[in-house]
């Protein structure tokens, strides 16, 4: 304990104590804001949280530790150095407070500590910074934090001075202290990771409370891809392949690959090939619960509620993930959400797949990705241009054609105007078109052109949802006057819901999204209630065209399921799930295997063995999808 009489140790202890205090206050505030969901925050939750806090400090204080230990005694005793320590304390306080506020805002938006989303936000800083500036009073917030930090640093001036005036250790003692700091950091690296000691399963909110936000951020940054075979439960290749084929085998389907985990198969759709135009609109953050026809009483979706009666509407449809890139991956490639980053964002490995766009381009379609923002965000331009599409985004649109834009891009009505222009140009060339749109307006800061609806711009998500609905109504009204309308399939589907956090790792009710297929002269309206997800959309659309093709899709044609067992596949970077309409199986890192029986009701969690039937189905999908990605079995070639 004699180490604590030395100046560097005293100063580091002071900083660490302040950090730990702010971490504790942050944890308490987060708990209080989600008390109903988190339940009782037990002593164990806070004790585990303290371990993560200490593990973070063991890393974070290493640079300062070595500076203080290497600082010459003559420099240490100078007045200038003492002022520097005081300034460092003030700056550290400001960073601590800023981190605490950022954690609260992130928790309020996503219901979790910093994770992959926060990492992505750092990578795509332009959009995120502009979004923050448009959403929050940043100037006032930073000024307030700076004033608080200065005030607290003045209160700590005496302890800082006492630490600076304490004796410096001898060279041998400094060496021992430095080696001890390195050993402590190494021990934390071995004993503490994203799941240990907080564990898996149980109440997800409590597990997040037991985490440390900055620690989770750097852990997510380090582990942005997870090798399935290394971290998850696996089956012998033949067993997994047989299970997968039983999931995908239907009439007129023959598998063509030699690898037991190869899902490539020849699809023989009966009937004469049709080439209707397709407009596939992916709606940003649009939960099914927003619709009045699903019970919402706020009258936010009058156009979509009316469209539901005129469309083929799928009322039991689910997103695969929690982010836009996951929705685009599932819709475009028809693949389950493999762990870590989506394929869309795996730079250098995002192209060359047998996508929906490639299949349609091969049949003479003009496949176009039309985006309201700048397509470099989330690597979308590289993904779509490398998989059979040409790209029209904000950067390719003249400013005179944009009536309104915010941090994320042009308003939905401007996006639809661009889509109509592309459709008109292709129709004039007598070329069928496939337009895959992605909207942006239903996203914080929730701003849109004035005078469109009865809710003010920037006044929360309700207004953004209602504007999204209004823009769809205007788009379809204009489209109905086009000569190509009668031969066009209009598809409206969400990329993900507005909030997916819950008490479970994969709360299935929070993945429920709408799907409309509207073509009044091509398709009879009605309600479809079978369990389905975004990965089923591509094979269903190609089935409507009676298109024969070689499929790498993991989805099914929803009109030709032929009695296959129901399932949807959902994930959130680390946890991978399969829901069969009643129960949920979850695969987690380090071969964690769980079930949630009655997943939409009581959601009774239990750990199970690998021979559990639902677990076997789940492993087959994810093991095969990860293997197919690594072995390039999902690639496109001219023979497809």
XYZ file of C-alpha atoms in Angstrom:
640
model
C 0.000 0.000 0.000
C 3.030 2.298 0.252
C 2.611 2.961 -3.487
C -0.289 5.293 -2.708
C 2.006 7.858 -1.079
C 3.675 8.622 -4.413
C 2.582 11.565 -6.563
C 1.711 9.679 -9.811
C -0.402 7.117 -7.950
C -2.263 9.815 -6.019
C -3.092 11.721 -9.173
C -4.193 8.597 -11.078
C -6.305 7.499 -8.105
C -7.993 10.894 -8.067
C -8.841 10.695 -11.788
C -10.017 7.099 -11.492
C -12.236 7.941 -8.521
C -13.932 10.740 -10.426
C -14.413 8.488 -13.457
C -15.916 5.740 -11.280
C -18.274 8.234 -9.651
C -19.537 9.450 -13.016
C -19.869 5.862 -14.262
C -21.971 5.053 -11.186
C -24.198 8.098 -11.652
C -24.618 7.242 -15.357
C -25.594 3.662 -14.530
C -28.158 4.882 -11.971
C -29.688 7.380 -14.430
C -29.947 4.751 -17.175
C -31.596 2.364 -14.742
C -34.111 4.988 -13.595
C -35.100 5.804 -17.209
C -35.841 2.121 -17.954
C -36.804 0.885 -14.522
C -39.966 -0.861 -15.722
C -38.010 -2.883 -18.290
C -34.873 -3.503 -16.242
C -36.713 -4.424 -13.055
C -34.703 -4.382 -9.862
C -31.124 -3.281 -10.425
C -29.479 -5.799 -8.102
C -26.233 -5.442 -6.221
C -24.809 -7.997 -8.647
C -25.644 -5.722 -11.595
C -23.743 -2.825 -10.061
C -20.881 -5.063 -8.915
C -20.473 -6.430 -12.442
C -20.664 -2.892 -13.749
C -17.835 -1.912 -11.407
C -15.667 -4.694 -12.878
C -16.238 -3.328 -16.396
C -15.578 0.216 -15.191
C -12.278 -0.872 -13.643
C -11.351 -2.859 -16.773
C -11.893 0.233 -18.909
C -9.784 2.350 -16.561
C -6.996 -0.243 -16.652
C -6.714 0.451 -20.390
C -7.631 4.132 -20.481
C -5.146 5.230 -17.826
C -2.158 3.374 -19.309
C -0.852 6.321 -21.405
C -1.143 8.711 -18.469
C 0.417 6.140 -16.155
C 3.556 5.898 -18.256
C 3.763 9.648 -18.745
C 3.584 10.273 -15.021
C 6.103 7.544 -14.272
C 8.556 8.792 -16.900
C 8.150 12.469 -15.990
C 11.417 13.797 -14.446
C 11.126 14.899 -10.813
C 12.478 18.346 -11.721
C 9.679 18.903 -14.249
C 7.070 17.403 -11.933
C 7.729 20.008 -9.232
C 7.416 23.055 -11.507
C 4.441 25.385 -11.242
C 3.819 25.024 -14.994
C 3.474 21.254 -14.619
C 1.056 21.642 -11.707
C -1.067 23.942 -13.871
C -0.892 21.332 -16.609
C -2.197 18.691 -14.204
C -5.022 21.025 -13.221
C -5.870 21.590 -16.893
C -5.717 17.864 -17.541
C -8.162 17.311 -14.684
C -10.565 19.872 -16.148
C -10.300 18.351 -19.627
C -10.793 14.850 -18.232
C -13.918 16.006 -16.388
C -15.299 17.491 -19.595
C -14.661 14.236 -21.500
C -16.277 12.220 -18.699
C -19.382 14.392 -18.660
C -19.629 14.437 -22.460
C -19.373 10.633 -22.529
C -22.098 10.336 -19.879
C -24.475 12.587 -21.841
C -23.685 10.754 -25.095
C -24.410 7.443 -23.374
C -27.755 8.714 -22.133
C -28.765 9.952 -25.603
C -27.651 6.670 -27.183
C -29.527 4.671 -24.527
C -32.636 6.789 -25.080
C -32.494 6.097 -28.829
C -31.461 2.422 -28.892
C -31.988 1.030 -25.373
C -28.390 -0.267 -25.182
C -24.887 0.889 -24.291
C -22.479 1.898 -27.050
C -22.170 -0.912 -29.601
C -21.640 -1.475 -33.346
C -24.063 1.361 -34.097
C -21.876 3.833 -32.227
C -18.835 2.545 -34.122
C -20.627 3.067 -37.438
C -21.641 6.545 -36.366
C -17.982 7.379 -35.766
C -16.985 6.039 -39.193
C -19.692 8.008 -41.038
C -19.080 11.188 -39.044
C -20.353 13.763 -41.581
C -23.944 12.525 -41.613
C -23.936 11.799 -37.904
C -22.422 15.156 -36.954
C -24.950 17.019 -39.087
C -27.751 14.894 -37.632
C -26.602 15.739 -34.093
C -26.333 19.435 -34.902
C -29.868 19.422 -36.325
C -31.332 17.330 -33.490
C -29.826 18.806 -30.316
C -28.746 22.271 -29.006
C -25.086 21.283 -29.169
C -23.679 24.739 -28.483
C -25.640 25.142 -25.259
C -24.953 21.550 -24.243
C -21.176 21.796 -24.711
C -21.073 25.171 -22.974
C -22.974 23.781 -20.005
C -20.660 20.775 -19.756
C -17.612 23.021 -19.973
C -18.904 25.226 -17.133
C -19.616 22.174 -14.973
C -16.182 20.710 -15.738
C -14.436 23.978 -14.805
C -16.447 24.214 -11.600
C -15.660 20.643 -10.581
C -11.970 21.068 -11.423
C -11.811 24.105 -9.114
C -13.352 22.013 -6.344
C -10.644 19.409 -6.960
C -7.830 21.955 -7.096
C -6.617 21.160 -3.567
C -6.481 17.354 -4.053
C -4.676 17.911 -7.358
C -2.139 20.183 -5.659
C -1.579 17.674 -2.873
C -1.025 14.915 -5.427
C 1.464 17.089 -7.289
C 3.369 17.867 -4.084
C 3.649 14.197 -3.036
C 7.074 12.499 -3.372
C 8.158 10.828 -6.600
C 9.083 7.115 -6.520
C 12.554 5.803 -7.149
C 13.452 4.392 -10.563
C 13.081 0.790 -9.406
C 9.664 1.534 -7.923
C 8.593 3.251 -11.153
C 9.581 0.148 -13.119
C 7.570 -2.085 -10.783
C 4.556 0.211 -11.034
C 4.761 0.278 -14.839
C 5.006 -3.496 -15.058
C 2.082 -3.774 -12.648
C -0.068 -1.493 -14.824
C 0.742 -3.574 -17.903
C -0.022 -6.800 -16.057
C -3.349 -5.431 -14.838
C -4.345 -4.408 -18.376
C -3.296 -7.824 -19.691
C -5.304 -9.589 -16.997
C -8.369 -7.532 -17.891
C -7.869 -8.464 -21.540
C -7.935 -12.151 -20.650
C -10.706 -12.104 -18.039
C -13.107 -9.394 -19.228
C -14.768 -9.274 -22.651
C -18.125 -8.199 -24.052
C -19.954 -11.111 -22.403
C -17.745 -12.081 -19.466
C -18.495 -11.418 -16.643
C -21.920 -10.001 -17.535
C -23.015 -13.292 -19.167
C -25.661 -14.073 -21.776
C -29.407 -14.363 -21.592
C -31.635 -13.086 -18.828
C -32.894 -9.506 -18.811
C -31.082 -7.663 -21.612
C -31.546 -4.269 -19.943
C -29.900 -5.481 -16.753
C -27.028 -6.907 -18.780
C -26.557 -3.582 -20.538
C -26.641 -1.754 -17.206
C -23.855 -4.022 -16.010
C -21.714 -2.891 -18.950
C -19.464 0.106 -19.394
C -20.265 2.241 -22.430
C -16.725 3.239 -23.483
C -15.501 -0.335 -22.889
C -18.311 -1.745 -25.048
C -17.541 0.815 -27.754
C -13.916 -0.238 -28.121
C -14.843 -3.915 -27.849
C -17.344 -3.483 -30.696
C -14.741 -1.628 -32.759
C -12.295 -4.509 -32.273
C -14.833 -7.258 -32.958
C -16.701 -5.815 -35.937
C -16.626 -9.222 -37.611
C -17.060 -12.563 -35.896
C -16.021 -15.834 -37.482
C -19.064 -18.086 -37.191
C -17.160 -21.369 -36.927
C -14.935 -19.986 -34.173
C -17.600 -18.404 -31.975
C -20.899 -20.220 -32.605
C -22.337 -23.691 -32.390
C -21.757 -25.840 -35.472
C -22.893 -29.180 -36.873
C -21.082 -31.643 -39.150
C -21.297 -30.192 -42.653
C -23.426 -33.038 -43.998
C -25.924 -32.785 -41.150
C -26.194 -29.006 -41.469
C -26.559 -29.283 -45.242
C -29.314 -31.883 -45.037
C -31.170 -29.750 -42.512
C -30.850 -26.677 -44.717
C -32.119 -28.520 -47.783
C -35.158 -29.670 -45.853
C -35.798 -25.972 -45.115
C -35.511 -24.911 -48.763
C -36.597 -27.966 -50.742
C -39.898 -27.429 -52.535
C -41.493 -28.523 -55.787
C -39.455 -28.005 -58.951
C -36.250 -27.252 -57.015
C -32.979 -29.132 -57.538
C -29.716 -28.399 -55.742
C -26.729 -28.042 -58.042
C -23.698 -27.655 -55.731
C -21.364 -30.414 -54.515
C -20.527 -28.775 -51.195
C -23.053 -30.020 -48.598
C -23.457 -26.433 -47.352
C -23.988 -25.018 -50.850
C -27.570 -23.773 -51.139
C -27.439 -23.085 -54.892
C -30.415 -24.617 -56.609
C -32.231 -24.394 -59.915
C -35.638 -22.727 -59.551
C -38.207 -23.732 -62.164
C -41.146 -21.351 -61.963
C -44.135 -22.503 -64.058
C -45.801 -20.198 -66.535
C -44.679 -17.727 -69.176
C -42.020 -15.210 -68.168
C -43.462 -11.789 -67.411
C -41.506 -8.532 -67.237
C -43.575 -6.011 -65.271
C -41.766 -3.000 -63.890
C -40.920 -3.145 -60.188
C -40.667 -0.216 -57.786
C -39.401 -1.477 -54.419
C -39.530 1.217 -51.742
C -37.580 0.557 -48.545
C -39.001 2.759 -45.789
C -36.632 4.018 -43.123
C -37.429 2.819 -39.567
C -41.074 2.005 -40.250
C -42.581 -0.274 -37.603
C -45.847 -2.045 -38.355
C -47.199 -0.702 -35.066
C -47.422 2.829 -36.504
C -50.271 1.887 -38.829
C -53.807 2.767 -37.848
C -54.994 -0.520 -39.321
C -52.724 -2.248 -36.785
C -54.312 -0.418 -33.872
C -52.499 2.925 -33.660
C -55.033 5.645 -32.822
C -52.991 8.705 -33.881
C -54.063 8.668 -37.566
C -50.452 8.788 -38.764
C -50.873 6.498 -41.797
C -54.139 7.231 -43.626
C -52.591 6.542 -47.048
C -50.989 3.253 -46.066
C -54.159 2.147 -44.270
C -56.091 2.742 -47.491
C -53.343 1.100 -49.563
C -53.532 -2.005 -47.385
C -57.052 -2.703 -48.669
C -55.886 -2.352 -52.275
C -52.688 -4.408 -51.927
C -51.460 -7.849 -51.132
C -50.535 -7.125 -47.520
C -48.344 -9.414 -45.413
C -49.395 -9.009 -41.790
C -46.879 -11.406 -40.232
C -43.674 -10.051 -41.760
C -40.361 -9.348 -40.002
C -37.071 -7.521 -40.479
C -33.849 -9.503 -40.116
C -31.944 -6.844 -38.189
C -31.863 -3.492 -36.489
C -30.087 -1.314 -39.061
C -30.682 -0.139 -42.617
C -27.720 -2.065 -44.009
C -29.157 -5.308 -42.595
C -32.482 -4.656 -44.290
C -30.795 -3.906 -47.605
C -28.648 -7.034 -47.297
C -31.680 -9.235 -46.626
C -33.849 -7.738 -49.366
C -31.112 -7.664 -52.000
C -29.202 -10.891 -51.274
C -31.839 -12.925 -49.388
C -29.322 -13.991 -46.747
C -29.657 -14.367 -42.966
C -27.848 -11.783 -40.810
C -24.378 -13.296 -40.403
C -22.555 -12.193 -37.208
C -20.611 -8.948 -37.137
C -20.912 -6.424 -39.945
C -23.377 -6.854 -42.756
C -22.067 -7.783 -46.192
C -23.038 -4.286 -47.343
C -20.272 -2.814 -45.174
C -17.577 -5.452 -45.627
C -15.363 -3.260 -47.759
C -13.609 -5.213 -50.484
C -16.024 -8.134 -50.123
C -19.319 -6.373 -50.761
C -19.704 -7.085 -54.490
C -20.124 -9.909 -56.978
C -23.174 -11.617 -55.446
C -26.168 -13.184 -57.174
C -28.417 -10.363 -56.037
C -31.985 -9.507 -56.914
C -30.601 -6.762 -59.147
C -28.273 -9.149 -60.984
C -31.105 -11.590 -61.650
C -33.307 -8.860 -63.119
C -30.516 -7.143 -65.038
C -29.834 -10.478 -66.753
C -33.429 -10.391 -68.038
C -33.084 -6.931 -69.547
C -34.205 -4.771 -66.616
C -32.621 -1.463 -65.747
C -31.862 -2.082 -62.059
C -31.367 1.224 -60.231
C -30.722 1.976 -56.568
C -32.322 5.343 -55.814
C -31.323 6.880 -52.484
C -32.281 10.172 -50.896
C -28.908 10.645 -49.196
C -25.268 10.229 -50.164
C -24.645 6.618 -51.027
C -21.143 6.379 -49.607
C -22.854 6.188 -46.218
C -22.843 2.573 -45.009
C -20.891 1.697 -48.190
C -24.171 1.516 -50.120
C -22.897 2.843 -53.446
C -20.106 0.255 -53.562
C -22.503 -2.521 -52.577
C -25.206 -1.757 -55.125
C -22.923 -0.799 -58.020
C -21.016 -4.050 -57.440
C -24.147 -6.186 -57.477
C -25.941 -5.324 -60.707
C -27.370 -1.856 -60.051
C -26.640 1.632 -61.201
C -26.928 4.295 -58.515
C -28.885 7.535 -58.316
C -28.317 9.348 -55.020
C -28.285 12.892 -53.703
C -24.894 13.633 -55.237
C -26.207 12.881 -58.736
C -29.267 15.136 -58.432
C -29.179 18.844 -59.283
C -29.829 21.169 -56.345
C -32.719 22.754 -58.258
C -34.571 19.412 -58.056
C -34.243 19.174 -54.263
C -36.902 21.136 -52.408
C -35.733 20.118 -48.921
C -32.874 18.202 -47.336
C -31.449 17.526 -43.902
C -28.441 15.676 -42.523
C -29.527 12.365 -44.041
C -30.594 13.530 -47.476
C -33.427 14.872 -49.589
C -37.044 14.706 -48.494
C -39.042 11.657 -49.524
C -41.085 13.629 -52.046
C -37.864 14.623 -53.852
C -36.708 11.001 -53.820
C -39.973 9.886 -55.403
C -39.651 12.623 -58.021
C -36.276 11.209 -59.050
C -37.760 7.711 -59.232
C -40.554 8.924 -61.489
C -37.984 10.574 -63.774
C -35.962 7.353 -64.068
C -39.126 5.337 -64.732
C -40.235 7.732 -67.459
C -36.824 7.557 -69.146
C -36.796 3.753 -69.152
C -40.383 3.548 -70.388
C -39.472 5.858 -73.268
C -36.709 3.375 -74.187
C -39.149 0.455 -73.899
C -36.992 -1.060 -71.148
C -38.474 -2.659 -68.031
C -37.185 -1.095 -64.839
C -36.464 -2.257 -61.328
C -36.125 0.707 -58.976
C -35.005 -0.053 -55.433
C -35.562 3.065 -53.328
C -34.426 3.931 -49.804
C -36.134 6.793 -47.972
C -34.603 8.985 -45.255
C -37.289 11.265 -43.802
C -38.380 8.974 -40.949
C -35.092 9.477 -39.107
C -33.903 11.905 -36.483
C -33.961 14.963 -36.746
C -37.453 14.179 -38.199
C -37.526 17.261 -40.430
C -39.434 17.652 -43.703
C -40.988 20.411 -45.853
C -43.491 22.664 -44.111
C -47.168 22.641 -44.960
C -47.434 18.974 -45.909
C -49.126 17.597 -42.792
C -50.699 18.877 -39.580
C -47.606 18.175 -37.431
C -44.707 20.622 -37.413
C -41.378 19.584 -38.901
C -38.740 18.520 -36.400
C -41.313 17.825 -33.706
C -40.574 14.134 -33.211
C -41.122 10.823 -34.929
C -44.914 11.133 -35.155
C -44.511 13.912 -37.709
C -41.874 11.993 -39.643
C -44.119 8.919 -39.839
C -47.068 10.982 -41.021
C -44.919 12.781 -43.596
C -43.591 9.422 -44.831
C -47.185 8.319 -45.305
C -48.140 11.597 -47.018
C -45.233 11.317 -49.476
C -46.286 7.760 -50.396
C -49.799 8.970 -51.119
C -48.490 11.756 -53.363
C -46.102 9.396 -55.135
C -48.806 6.876 -55.978
C -51.187 9.632 -57.080
C -48.598 10.804 -59.616
C -47.676 7.262 -60.646
C -51.290 6.390 -61.442
C -51.187 8.978 -64.232
C -48.161 7.376 -65.879
C -48.476 5.107 -68.927
C -46.347 2.463 -67.217
C -48.470 2.265 -64.043
C -50.720 -0.599 -65.102
C -47.707 -2.870 -65.697
C -45.843 -2.089 -62.481
C -45.502 -3.840 -59.129
C -45.160 -1.379 -56.251
C -43.565 -2.870 -53.147
C -43.381 -1.024 -49.822
C -41.347 -2.604 -47.024
C -39.462 -1.265 -43.998
C -35.706 -1.647 -43.566
C -36.142 -2.197 -39.814
C -38.328 -1.010 -36.966
C -37.928 2.228 -35.035
C -36.803 0.434 -31.872
C -35.666 -3.156 -31.413
C -34.406 -3.137 -27.823
C -36.280 -5.182 -25.233
C -35.882 -7.415 -22.225
C -34.707 -10.278 -24.443
C -31.708 -10.231 -26.752
C -34.024 -10.657 -29.749
C -37.522 -9.417 -28.809
C -39.343 -10.704 -31.875
C -42.323 -8.347 -31.572
C -39.918 -5.449 -32.094
C -38.924 -6.779 -35.539
C -42.461 -6.663 -36.994
C -42.644 -4.555 -40.170
C -45.198 -4.068 -42.972
C -44.976 -5.403 -46.530
C -47.285 -4.219 -49.318
C -47.300 -5.449 -52.912
C -49.570 -3.123 -54.871
C -50.439 -3.778 -58.513
C -54.192 -3.362 -59.018
C -54.130 -4.621 -62.613
C -51.669 -7.468 -62.011
C -52.316 -8.804 -58.535
C -55.436 -9.436 -56.504
C -55.596 -7.602 -53.174
C -55.753 -9.588 -49.960
C -54.115 -10.379 -46.627
C -51.301 -12.907 -46.267
C -50.746 -14.200 -42.748
C -47.957 -16.736 -43.145
C -44.765 -16.099 -41.181
C -42.240 -14.404 -43.463
C -39.270 -12.039 -43.492
C -37.203 -9.762 -45.690
C -35.143 -12.671 -47.057
C -38.348 -14.055 -48.620
C -39.035 -10.943 -50.678
C -36.571 -11.514 -53.555
C -37.637 -15.116 -54.389
C -41.288 -14.079 -54.064
C -40.878 -11.238 -56.575
C -39.026 -13.474 -59.045
C -41.766 -16.049 -58.599
C -44.375 -13.443 -59.571
C -42.415 -12.983 -62.800
C -42.405 -16.777 -63.475
C -38.630 -16.447 -63.764
C -36.432 -19.555 -63.952
C -33.030 -18.945 -62.343
C -30.208 -20.397 -60.273
C -30.815 -19.232 -56.732
C -28.345 -18.498 -53.945
C -31.215 -17.131 -51.849
C -31.975 -18.419 -48.368
C -35.518 -17.119 -48.630
C -38.605 -18.807 -50.022
C -41.214 -17.889 -52.596
C -44.141 -17.111 -50.305
C -46.613 -18.365 -52.920
C -44.895 -21.760 -53.169
C -43.801 -22.746 -49.667
C -45.312 -26.219 -50.144
C -45.854 -26.883 -46.457
C -42.317 -26.004 -45.307
C -41.927 -25.330 -41.590
C -42.452 -21.609 -40.826
C -39.514 -19.493 -39.720
C -38.035 -16.016 -39.696
C -34.374 -15.236 -39.058
C -33.387 -12.220 -36.963
C -30.156 -10.968 -35.458
C -28.349 -8.049 -33.822
C -24.644 -8.367 -34.690
C -23.839 -11.024 -32.059
C -27.047 -12.903 -31.290
C -28.609 -14.911 -34.132
C -32.156 -16.189 -33.924
C -34.846 -18.275 -35.601
C -38.512 -17.750 -34.720
C -40.965 -20.451 -35.794
C -44.143 -18.528 -35.020
C -44.199 -19.610 -31.383
C -40.696 -20.172 -29.995
C -37.339 -18.497 -30.580
C -33.915 -20.181 -30.737
C -30.880 -17.959 -30.130
C -27.225 -18.615 -30.964
C -24.669 -16.510 -29.102
C -20.858 -16.245 -29.135
C -18.900 -18.959 -27.352
C -21.446 -21.528 -28.599
C -24.284 -20.214 -26.439
C -27.548 -22.075 -27.192
C -30.886 -20.843 -25.837
C -34.608 -21.024 -26.442
C -37.350 -18.559 -25.618
C -40.549 -20.584 -25.458
C -43.717 -18.592 -26.126
C -41.488 -15.806 -27.460
C -44.342 -13.343 -28.003
C -45.904 -14.080 -24.624
C -44.151 -15.126 -21.446
C -40.876 -15.703 -23.321
C -39.543 -18.387 -20.996
C -35.785 -18.626 -21.461
C -33.857 -21.854 -21.049
C -30.445 -23.107 -22.090
C -30.577 -26.177 -24.324
C -28.289 -28.679 -26.002
C -27.272 -28.695 -29.631
C -29.711 -31.514 -30.465
C -32.734 -29.326 -29.732
C -34.816 -29.388 -32.976
C -35.196 -25.597 -33.143
C -31.480 -25.113 -32.488
C -30.654 -27.550 -35.302
C -32.740 -25.505 -37.738
C -31.101 -22.281 -36.585
C -27.541 -23.552 -36.861
C -28.182 -24.935 -40.349
C -29.137 -21.507 -41.705
C -26.370 -19.478 -40.092
C -23.588 -22.023 -40.507
C -24.407 -22.426 -44.195
C -24.748 -18.678 -44.804
C -21.381 -17.913 -43.165
C -19.749 -20.792 -45.047
C -21.282 -19.656 -48.326
C -19.978 -16.125 -47.810
C -16.441 -17.273 -46.976
C -16.282 -19.835 -49.803
C -17.821 -17.479 -52.396
C -20.750 -19.812 -52.992
C -23.097 -16.806 -53.217
C -21.344 -15.239 -56.189
C -22.899 -14.217 -59.478
C -21.688 -15.449 -62.822
C -22.984 -15.295 -66.354
C -24.261 -18.857 -66.107
C -26.713 -18.007 -63.319
